[in-house]
Amino acid sequence: MRRTWIAAVGTATALMLALAGCGNASAPSAGNAANGTSGGGTSSGSKTLVFGRGGDSVKLDPADVTDGESFRVTQQIYETLVDYKPGTFDIQPRLATDWSASSDGLKWTFHLRKGVKFQDGTDFNADAVVFNFDRWMDKSNPYHKGDFEYFASMFGGFKGDPGLVLQDVKKVDEYTVEFDLKHPFAPFLADMAMPCFAIASPKDIQDHQGDIARNPVGTGPFEFVSWKQNDKIVLKKNPNYWQSGLPHLDQVVFQVIQDNKSRLNALQSGELDIIDGVNPVDVQTIKSDPNLQLFLRPSNNVGYLAFNTQKKPFNDVRVRQAINMAIDKKAIVDAYFNGLATPAVTPLPPTMWGNDTSIQDYPVDIAKAKQLLAEAGYPNGFQTELWAMPVARPYMPDPQKIAAAIQDDLKKIGIQAKIVTYDWATYLKKTANGEHTMCLLGWSGDNGDPDDFLYVLLDSDNAKPPAQNVAFYVNPQVHQLLTQAQKETDQQKRAQLYKQAEQIIFKDAPWVPLDHSTPPLAASKKVTGFVPSATGSDELLNVDIQG
Amino acid sequence: MNANQPAAAATPVEPGAWTPPRRSIWLEAWKRLRKQRAAMVGGGIVVLFIVIGLLAPLLAPYDPTDQDLAHHLQWISAQHWLGTDEAGRDELSRLLFGARISLTIGFFSVIASLVVGALLGLVAGFFGGWADVLISRVFDVMLAFPSILLAIAIVAILGPGLFNALLAVAIINVPTYGRLIRSRVLSVKQEEYILACRALGMSTSRLLFRHVLPNSWAPLIVQATLGIGTAILDAAALGFLGLGAQPPSPEWGKMLSDAKDYITNAPWIVAAPGIAIALSVLGFNLFGDGLRDALDPKMK
């Protein structure tokens, strides 16, 4: 009798502990796996950096993805013609040594760096640049395998589309390339620095019939080794890298640990060296840990709730405005960002030029919201779905909990929302296809230009599946302003155009802009040379591990 | 376990005419059960949780899904006896309503697996032959998987949700009951009274449901009581993994997984659902253990 009693208590406690430990259980095993490949890590003399993150990459072809988790890795393998100084959006030379634009702004000439080789040993030259651009811009190119959403959204379509601004890419000589534009295009140079326009090895593209999602070969400091889906991506040092003495690391492992807390635990126990996606609530813990350092990524993003404006009932602006009045952003930001975010009013981050800071946000007003819903024909609300990302994003550290908060706010005006989640790649795909009614998503700016937010996320050019404009927001007036701003080269005038566009967007309310965050990252004190990138794709070129 | 058979054997001949012995068996079991302190404590816990579950709307001071983000992660106070969770919801109210969800899943999933398992086990044990081979092998295949893994697979197919979690928990437990009753049926059908019934020309269905089944289910009662505890735990595990109850439902496993990010900042919101799960499972286990001893004649 006594024995069974003890057994029962023991079983119950053990089960409870097992259950409570569930979330953490994945961390040590994942970490061990990472250490296993690193061959003892730093102790054996080879320097391995393990980067912990919340989600896996979608593809390792930077031209054919839109998500930060893919760029985070391709940034290390590939290089662009120009790039940003770490932590800023200032342009600096990379694969191009210098460049010039014709006085009418229609011709851009880039002089390429000599002596650079791809990781497969082939030469980097003008042919390679032309080959890559042809692959992206020409739908009939045999190697145009994919959606190439970024190319279309930055340059206004593909070859043959009326909106395409990039007319031709020509080889002038072995190390000179010329870009011909249809009209002056202000964001051009900033765009060229984006990780999606990185130059891949033509031989690699040919060898794999255009599909290099899992066979990336670039000129960057690290080479691709292996990819275990939803677990880790391993890169090793490119021994023939053109910048002598770099990189410092011998190996980089991108380890997926979905749960924020488990990821932090793995960092604290030394299994990871850097982590992104820190719960804001844990910032204090990191600051007080003598073995850890805290990094703050420059705030350059927006987290938002997008309505599918093509679907009922969200095609009615009154419904969208009502929801804007129901959601208490400030409460959400205060509760889930621990001071590391500001409530968003407009799509553009408040510090970016072109943002209209005079716009006053919709007040939180349940009575008014109910009235608007009633006018729209939904006096008792309606049932709908609220899609939420499965992974922590820099602009939203805990999408599921923020979704629950929004769900509760919506309940107050009679809208019953069911929270729906898919895995990250599926989520992106389904939202791009417009299968959602309402979805949470966000954007980390990648070139410091308002165009990169407003045109990419809210222009009608990008409202066709697969869309970056997941609100499927179409307003000809906004389109007119945004495309005009692209052609204008005077920044003052451009800023005015963007402000006008923002005012219209604000009234049309295709989104509920939620927050602009300052995402925290944490690293072991041993890591040096790390500068968090404003784009979210951190350069690991200069990173080293001490001791 | 065999002691109840002679008594039960007396009844089938004249059903309803001579019932006292059957009643006395349960009465005797109850007397034995009462003497076991652990079982009574377990029973007390079970009753307590049932009362809480039934009266949750009356007992809970707040709506369990009402958020108040401005007052989140609050320590225990007069307004919030167990503090508030990460969304400012009253932890106590959520726990009380959570009892309702967990017990519902526990009872109904066990009843479902009991009914299906008993029927399949009865058929397999009584008819034997290819039916037995088929059913038993299916049970073997199901038991070859770790149960929670099978549950996850089932939910992955059906889609996450409370009802689907209930179904998954019910399905994975079918073989447990099925096997148990099959083995009992195998021995019961050899009994002389069954032979007597057959000799009297009783129809198979009457034989099965009036004689074979009633004489085989004593161990099932014990298993079902223990099974409720397991089912609660399985459902909590599914909830923890985000496959069971969906937000904002105050399901204990889901509460635990939501709270675990705050274990360093607000440990009480992790502890509360954890303790609730442990206590309810403990209650059912203790009671089930006691019941087994009470129904086992060797313990006399």
Coordinates of N, CA, C and O in Angstrom, one line a residue, chain A residues 30-165:
Chain A
A30 N 19.8 20.5 -28.9 CA 20.1 21.2 -30.1 C 21.6 21.8 -30.0 O 22.4 21.7 -30.9
G31 N 21.9 22.3 -28.8 CA 23.2 22.8 -28.6 C 24.3 21.8 -28.7 O 25.3 22.0 -29.3
N32 N 24.0 20.6 -28.2 CA 25.0 19.5 -28.2 C 25.3 19.2 -29.7 O 26.4 19.0 -30.1
A33 N 24.2 19.1 -30.5 CA 24.3 18.8 -31.9 C 25.2 19.8 -32.5 O 26.1 19.5 -33.3
A34 N 25.0 21.1 -32.2 CA 25.8 22.1 -32.8 C 27.3 22.0 -32.4 O 28.2 22.1 -33.2
N35 N 27.5 21.7 -31.1 CA 28.9 21.5 -30.7 C 29.5 20.3 -31.3 O 30.7 20.3 -31.6
G36 N 28.7 19.3 -31.6 CA 29.2 18.1 -32.2 C 29.9 18.4 -33.5 O 31.0 18.0 -33.8
T37 N 29.2 19.2 -34.3 CA 29.8 19.5 -35.7 C 31.0 20.4 -35.6 O 31.9 20.4 -36.4
S38 N 31.0 21.2 -34.5 CA 32.1 22.2 -34.4 C 33.4 21.5 -34.0 O 34.4 22.2 -34.0
G39 N 33.3 20.3 -33.6 CA 34.5 19.6 -33.3 C 35.2 20.1 -32.1 O 36.4 20.3 -32.1
G40 N 34.4 20.4 -31.1 CA 35.0 20.9 -29.8 C 35.1 22.4 -29.8 O 35.5 23.0 -28.8
G41 N 34.6 23.1 -30.8 CA 34.5 24.5 -30.8 C 35.9 25.2 -30.7 O 36.8 24.8 -31.3
T42 N 35.9 26.2 -29.8 CA 37.1 27.0 -29.7 C 38.3 26.3 -29.1 O 39.4 26.6 -29.4
S43 N 38.0 25.3 -28.3 CA 39.1 24.6 -27.6 C 40.1 24.0 -28.5 O 41.3 23.9 -28.2
S44 N 39.6 23.5 -29.7 CA 40.5 22.7 -30.5 C 41.3 23.7 -31.5 O 42.0 23.2 -32.3
G45 N 41.1 25.0 -31.3 CA 41.9 25.9 -32.1 C 41.1 26.4 -33.3 O 41.4 27.5 -33.8
S46 N 40.1 25.7 -33.7 CA 39.3 26.2 -34.8 C 38.1 27.0 -34.2 O 37.5 26.6 -33.2
K47 N 37.9 28.2 -34.8 CA 36.9 29.1 -34.2 C 35.6 28.9 -34.8 O 35.4 29.2 -36.0
T48 N 34.6 28.5 -34.0 CA 33.2 28.3 -34.5 C 32.3 29.2 -33.7 O 32.3 29.3 -32.5
L49 N 31.5 29.9 -34.5 CA 30.5 30.8 -33.9 C 29.1 30.1 -34.1 O 28.8 29.8 -35.3
V50 N 28.4 29.9 -33.0 CA 27.1 29.4 -33.2 C 26.0 30.5 -33.0 O 26.0 31.1 -31.9
F51 N 25.3 30.7 -34.0 CA 24.3 31.8 -34.0 C 22.9 31.2 -33.8 O 22.5 30.5 -34.6
G52 N 22.3 31.6 -32.7 CA 21.0 31.0 -32.4 C 19.9 31.9 -32.9 O 19.9 33.1 -32.7
R53 N 18.9 31.3 -33.5 CA 17.8 32.1 -34.1 C 16.5 31.4 -34.0 O 16.5 30.2 -33.8
G54 N 15.4 32.1 -34.2 CA 14.1 31.5 -33.9 C 13.5 30.7 -35.1 O 12.6 29.8 -34.9
G55 N 13.9 30.9 -36.3 CA 13.3 30.2 -37.4 C 14.4 29.9 -38.5 O 15.5 30.4 -38.5
D56 N 14.0 28.9 -39.3 CA 14.9 28.5 -40.3 C 14.9 29.4 -41.6 O 13.9 30.1 -41.8
S57 N 15.9 29.3 -42.4 CA 15.9 30.0 -43.7 C 14.9 29.3 -44.6 O 14.5 28.1 -44.4
V58 N 14.4 30.0 -45.6 CA 13.4 29.5 -46.5 C 14.2 28.9 -47.7 O 14.1 27.7 -48.1
K59 N 15.1 29.7 -48.3 CA 15.9 29.3 -49.4 C 17.2 30.0 -49.2 O 17.3 31.1 -48.7
L60 N 18.3 29.5 -49.8 CA 19.6 30.2 -49.7 C 19.9 30.9 -51.1 O 21.0 31.1 -51.4
D61 N 18.9 31.1 -51.8 CA 19.0 32.0 -53.0 C 18.4 33.3 -52.7 O 17.2 33.5 -52.6
P62 N 19.3 34.3 -52.4 CA 18.8 35.6 -51.8 C 17.9 36.3 -52.8 O 17.0 37.1 -52.3
A63 N 18.0 36.1 -54.1 CA 17.1 36.8 -55.0 C 15.7 36.3 -54.9 O 14.7 36.9 -55.4
D64 N 15.5 35.1 -54.4 CA 14.2 34.4 -54.5 C 13.6 34.3 -53.1 O 12.7 33.4 -52.9
V65 N 14.0 35.1 -52.1 CA 13.4 35.0 -50.8 C 13.1 36.5 -50.4 O 13.5 37.4 -51.0
T66 N 12.3 36.6 -49.3 CA 12.0 37.9 -48.8 C 12.2 37.9 -47.3 O 12.0 39.0 -46.7
D67 N 12.5 36.8 -46.7 CA 12.5 36.8 -45.2 C 13.9 37.0 -44.6 O 14.9 36.5 -45.2
G68 N 14.0 37.6 -43.5 CA 15.3 37.9 -42.8 C 16.1 36.7 -42.5 O 17.3 36.7 -42.5
E69 N 15.4 35.6 -42.2 CA 16.2 34.4 -41.8 C 17.0 33.8 -42.9 O 18.0 33.1 -42.7
S70 N 16.5 34.0 -44.1 CA 17.3 33.6 -45.3 C 18.4 34.6 -45.5 O 19.6 34.1 -45.7
F71 N 18.1 35.8 -45.5 CA 19.2 36.8 -45.7 C 20.3 36.8 -44.7 O 21.5 37.0 -45.0
R72 N 19.9 36.4 -43.5 CA 20.9 36.3 -42.4 C 22.1 35.4 -42.8 O 23.2 35.6 -42.4
V73 N 21.7 34.3 -43.5 CA 22.7 33.4 -44.0 C 23.3 33.8 -45.3 O 24.6 33.7 -45.4
T74 N 22.5 34.2 -46.3 CA 23.1 34.5 -47.6 C 24.0 35.7 -47.5 O 25.0 35.7 -48.3
Q75 N 23.8 36.5 -46.5 CA 24.7 37.7 -46.3 C 26.2 37.2 -46.1 O 27.1 38.0 -46.5
Q76 N 26.4 36.1 -45.6 CA 27.7 35.6 -45.3 C 28.3 34.9 -46.5 O 29.5 34.8 -46.7
I77 N 27.4 34.3 -47.4 CA 27.9 33.6 -48.5 C 28.1 34.4 -49.8 O 29.1 34.2 -50.5
Y78 N 27.3 35.4 -49.9 CA 27.3 36.2 -51.1 C 27.7 37.7 -50.8 O 27.7 38.1 -49.6
E79 N 28.0 38.4 -51.9 CA 28.3 39.8 -51.7 C 27.6 40.6 -52.8 O 27.3 40.1 -53.9
T80 N 27.3 41.9 -52.5 CA 26.6 42.7 -53.4 C 27.7 43.7 -54.0 O 28.8 43.8 -53.6
L81 N 27.3 44.5 -55.1 CA 28.2 45.4 -55.7 C 28.6 46.5 -54.7 O 29.8 46.8 -54.6
V82 N 27.6 47.0 -54.0 CA 28.0 47.9 -52.9 C 27.3 47.4 -51.7 O 26.4 46.6 -51.7
D83 N 27.7 47.9 -50.5 CA 27.0 47.5 -49.3 C 27.0 48.6 -48.3 O 27.4 49.7 -48.6
Y84 N 26.4 48.3 -47.1 CA 26.2 49.4 -46.1 C 27.3 49.3 -45.1 O 27.7 48.2 -44.7
K85 N 27.8 50.4 -44.6 CA 28.7 50.4 -43.5 C 28.0 49.8 -42.3 O 26.8 50.1 -42.1
P86 N 28.6 48.8 -41.6 CA 27.9 48.1 -40.5 C 27.1 49.1 -39.6 O 27.7 50.1 -39.1
G87 N 25.9 48.8 -39.3 CA 25.1 49.5 -38.4 C 24.5 50.8 -39.0 O 23.8 51.5 -38.3
T88 N 24.7 51.1 -40.2 CA 24.1 52.3 -40.9 C 23.6 51.9 -42.2 O 23.6 50.8 -42.6
F89 N 23.1 53.0 -42.9 CA 22.7 52.7 -44.3 C 23.6 53.5 -45.3 O 23.3 53.8 -46.4
D90 N 24.8 53.9 -44.8 CA 25.8 54.6 -45.7 C 26.4 53.6 -46.7 O 26.8 52.5 -46.3
I91 N 26.4 54.0 -47.9 CA 26.9 53.1 -49.0 C 28.4 53.0 -49.0 O 29.1 54.1 -48.9
Q92 N 29.0 51.8 -49.1 CA 30.4 51.7 -49.3 C 30.7 50.7 -50.4 O 29.8 49.8 -50.7
P93 N 31.9 50.7 -51.0 CA 32.2 49.7 -52.1 C 32.3 48.3 -51.5 O 32.7 48.1 -50.4
R94 N 31.9 47.3 -52.4 CA 32.1 45.9 -52.0 C 32.7 45.2 -53.2 O 33.9 45.3 -53.5
L95 N 31.8 44.7 -54.0 CA 32.3 44.0 -55.3 C 32.6 45.0 -56.3 O 33.4 44.8 -57.3
A96 N 32.0 46.2 -56.2 CA 32.4 47.3 -57.1 C 33.3 48.2 -56.3 O 33.1 48.5 -55.2
T97 N 34.3 48.7 -57.0 CA 35.3 49.6 -56.3 C 34.8 51.1 -56.4 O 35.0 51.8 -55.5
D98 N 34.2 51.4 -57.5 CA 33.6 52.8 -57.6 C 32.5 52.8 -58.7 O 32.4 51.8 -59.4
W99 N 31.8 53.8 -58.7 CA 30.6 53.9 -59.6 C 30.3 55.4 -59.9 O 30.7 56.3 -59.2
S100 N 29.6 55.6 -61.0 CA 29.2 56.9 -61.3 C 27.8 56.9 -62.1 O 27.5 55.9 -62.7
A101 N 27.1 58.0 -62.0 CA 25.8 58.1 -62.7 C 26.0 59.2 -63.7 O 26.6 60.2 -63.5
S102 N 25.3 59.0 -64.9 CA 25.3 60.0 -65.9 C 24.5 61.2 -65.4 O 23.7 61.1 -64.4
S103 N 24.7 62.4 -66.0 CA 24.1 63.6 -65.4 C 22.6 63.5 -65.5 O 21.9 64.1 -64.6
D104 N 22.0 62.8 -66.5 CA 20.5 62.7 -66.5 C 20.0 61.6 -65.6 O 18.8 61.3 -65.5
G105 N 20.9 60.9 -64.9 CA 20.5 59.8 -64.0 C 20.0 58.5 -64.6 O 19.5 57.7 -64.0
L106 N 20.2 58.4 -65.9 CA 19.7 57.2 -66.6 C 20.8 56.1 -66.8 O 20.4 55.0 -67.1
K107 N 22.0 56.4 -66.7 CA 23.1 55.4 -66.9 C 23.9 55.4 -65.6 O 24.5 56.4 -65.1
W108 N 24.1 54.1 -65.1 CA 24.9 54.0 -63.9 C 26.1 53.0 -64.4 O 25.8 51.9 -64.9
T109 N 27.3 53.4 -64.1 CA 28.4 52.6 -64.5 C 29.1 52.1 -63.2 O 29.5 53.0 -62.3
F110 N 29.4 50.8 -63.1 CA 30.1 50.3 -61.9 C 31.4 49.6 -62.4 O 31.4 48.9 -63.3
H111 N 32.5 50.0 -61.7 CA 33.8 49.4 -62.0 C 33.9 48.3 -60.9 O 33.8 48.5 -59.7
L112 N 34.2 47.1 -61.4 CA 34.2 45.9 -60.5 C 35.6 45.6 -60.0 O 36.6 45.9 -60.6
R113 N 35.6 45.0 -58.8 CA 36.9 44.6 -58.2 C 37.5 43.5 -59.0 O 36.9 42.6 -59.4
K114 N 38.9 43.6 -59.1 CA 39.6 42.6 -59.9 C 40.1 41.5 -58.9 O 40.4 41.8 -57.8
G115 N 40.3 40.3 -59.5 CA 40.9 39.3 -58.7 C 40.0 38.6 -57.7 O 40.4 37.8 -56.8
V116 N 38.7 38.8 -57.8 CA 37.8 38.2 -56.9 C 37.3 36.9 -57.6 O 37.0 36.8 -58.8
K117 N 37.3 35.8 -56.8 CA 36.8 34.5 -57.3 C 35.6 34.0 -56.5 O 35.5 34.3 -55.3
F118 N 34.7 33.3 -57.2 CA 33.6 32.7 -56.5 C 34.2 31.5 -55.8 O 35.3 31.0 -56.0
Q119 N 33.4 31.0 -54.8 CA 33.9 29.9 -54.0 C 34.1 28.6 -54.8 O 34.8 27.7 -54.4
D120 N 33.5 28.5 -56.0 CA 33.8 27.3 -56.9 C 35.0 27.6 -57.8 O 35.3 26.7 -58.7
G121 N 35.7 28.7 -57.6 CA 37.0 28.9 -58.3 C 36.8 29.7 -59.6 O 37.8 30.1 -60.2
T122 N 35.6 29.9 -60.0 CA 35.4 30.7 -61.2 C 35.6 32.2 -60.9 O 35.5 32.6 -59.8
D123 N 35.8 33.0 -62.0 CA 36.1 34.4 -61.8 C 34.8 35.2 -61.6 O 33.9 35.0 -62.3
F124 N 35.0 36.2 -60.8 CA 33.9 37.2 -60.7 C 34.3 38.4 -61.7 O 35.4 38.9 -61.7
N125 N 33.3 38.7 -62.6 CA 33.6 39.7 -63.6 C 32.3 40.3 -64.1 O 31.2 39.9 -63.6
A126 N 32.4 41.1 -65.2 CA 31.2 41.7 -65.7 C 30.2 40.7 -66.2 O 28.9 40.9 -66.0
D127 N 30.7 39.6 -66.8 CA 29.8 38.6 -67.3 C 28.9 38.0 -66.2 O 27.7 37.8 -66.4
A128 N 29.5 37.8 -65.0 CA 28.8 37.2 -63.9 C 27.6 38.2 -63.5 O 26.5 37.8 -63.1
V129 N 28.0 39.5 -63.4 CA 26.9 40.5 -63.0 C 25.8 40.5 -64.0 O 24.6 40.4 -63.6
V130 N 26.1 40.5 -65.3 CA 25.1 40.6 -66.3 C 24.3 39.3 -66.3 O 23.0 39.3 -66.3
F131 N 24.9 38.1 -66.1 CA 24.3 36.9 -66.0 C 23.2 36.9 -64.9 O 22.1 36.4 -65.1
N132 N 23.6 37.3 -63.7 CA 22.7 37.4 -62.6 C 21.5 38.3 -62.8 O 20.3 37.9 -62.6
F133 N 21.7 39.5 -63.4 CA 20.6 40.4 -63.6 C 19.7 39.9 -64.7 O 18.5 40.0 -64.5
D134 N 20.2 39.2 -65.7 CA 19.4 38.6 -66.7 C 18.5 37.6 -66.1 O 17.3 37.4 -66.5
R135 N 19.1 36.8 -65.3 CA 18.3 35.7 -64.6 C 17.1 36.2 -63.8 O 16.0 35.7 -63.9
W136 N 17.4 37.4 -63.2 CA 16.3 37.9 -62.3 C 15.2 38.6 -63.2 O 14.0 38.5 -63.0
M137 N 15.7 39.4 -64.1 CA 14.7 40.3 -64.8 C 14.0 39.7 -65.9 O 12.9 40.2 -66.3
D138 N 14.5 38.6 -66.5 CA 13.9 38.1 -67.7 C 13.2 36.8 -67.4 O 13.8 35.8 -67.1
K139 N 11.9 36.8 -67.5 CA 11.1 35.6 -67.1 C 11.3 34.5 -68.1 O 11.1 33.3 -67.8
S140 N 11.8 34.8 -69.3 CA 12.0 33.7 -70.3 C 13.5 33.2 -70.2 O 13.8 32.2 -70.9
N141 N 14.3 33.7 -69.3 CA 15.6 33.2 -69.0 C 15.5 31.8 -68.5 O 14.7 31.5 -67.6
P142 N 16.3 30.8 -69.1 CA 16.2 29.4 -68.6 C 16.5 29.3 -67.1 O 16.1 28.3 -66.5
Y143 N 17.2 30.2 -66.5 CA 17.5 30.1 -65.1 C 16.6 30.9 -64.2 O 16.9 31.0 -63.0
H144 N 15.6 31.5 -64.8 CA 14.6 32.3 -64.0 C 13.7 31.3 -63.3 O 12.5 31.1 -63.6
K145 N 14.2 30.6 -62.3 CA 13.4 29.6 -61.6 C 13.0 30.1 -60.2 O 13.8 30.1 -59.3
G146 N 11.8 30.7 -60.1 CA 11.4 31.2 -58.8 C 10.6 32.4 -59.0 O 10.2 32.8 -60.1
D147 N 10.2 33.1 -57.8 CA 9.3 34.2 -57.9 C 10.1 35.5 -58.0 O 9.6 36.5 -58.6
F148 N 11.3 35.6 -57.5 CA 12.1 36.8 -57.6 C 11.3 38.0 -57.2 O 11.3 39.1 -57.8
E149 N 10.5 37.9 -56.1 CA 9.6 39.0 -55.6 C 10.4 40.3 -55.4 O 9.9 41.3 -55.7
Y150 N 11.6 40.2 -54.8 CA 12.3 41.4 -54.4 C 12.7 42.2 -55.7 O 12.5 43.4 -55.7
F151 N 13.1 41.5 -56.7 CA 13.5 42.2 -57.9 C 12.3 43.0 -58.4 O 12.3 44.2 -58.7
A152 N 11.2 42.3 -58.5 CA 9.9 42.9 -59.0 C 9.5 44.1 -58.2 O 9.1 45.1 -58.7
S153 N 9.6 43.9 -56.8 CA 9.1 44.9 -56.0 C 10.0 46.1 -55.9 O 9.6 47.2 -55.7
M154 N 11.3 45.9 -56.1 CA 12.2 47.1 -56.1 C 12.3 47.8 -57.4 O 12.5 49.0 -57.5
F155 N 12.2 47.0 -58.5 CA 12.4 47.6 -59.8 C 11.1 47.7 -60.7 O 11.2 48.1 -61.8
G156 N 10.0 47.4 -60.1 CA 8.7 47.6 -60.8 C 8.3 46.6 -61.8 O 7.7 46.9 -62.7
G157 N 8.8 45.3 -61.6 CA 8.3 44.3 -62.5 C 9.5 43.6 -63.2 O 10.6 43.7 -62.8
F158 N 9.1 42.8 -64.2 CA 10.1 42.0 -65.0 C 10.1 42.6 -66.4 O 9.4 43.4 -66.8
K159 N 11.0 42.0 -67.2 CA 11.2 42.4 -68.6 C 9.8 42.4 -69.3 O 9.1 41.4 -69.2
G160 N 9.5 43.5 -69.9 CA 8.2 43.5 -70.6 C 7.1 44.2 -69.8 O 6.1 44.7 -70.4
D161 N 7.2 44.3 -68.5 CA 6.3 45.0 -67.7 C 6.4 46.5 -67.9 O 7.6 47.0 -67.9
P162 N 5.3 47.2 -67.9 CA 5.4 48.7 -68.2 C 6.1 49.4 -67.1 O 6.8 50.4 -67.3
G163 N 6.0 48.8 -65.8 CA 6.6 49.6 -64.7 C 8.1 49.3 -64.5 O 8.7 50.0 -63.7
L164 N 8.7 48.4 -65.3 CA 10.1 48.1 -65.0 C 11.0 49.3 -65.3 O 11.0 49.8 -66.4
V165 N 11.8 49.6 -64.3 CA 12.6 50.8 -64.5 C 14.0 50.4 -65.0 O 14.7 51.2 -65.7

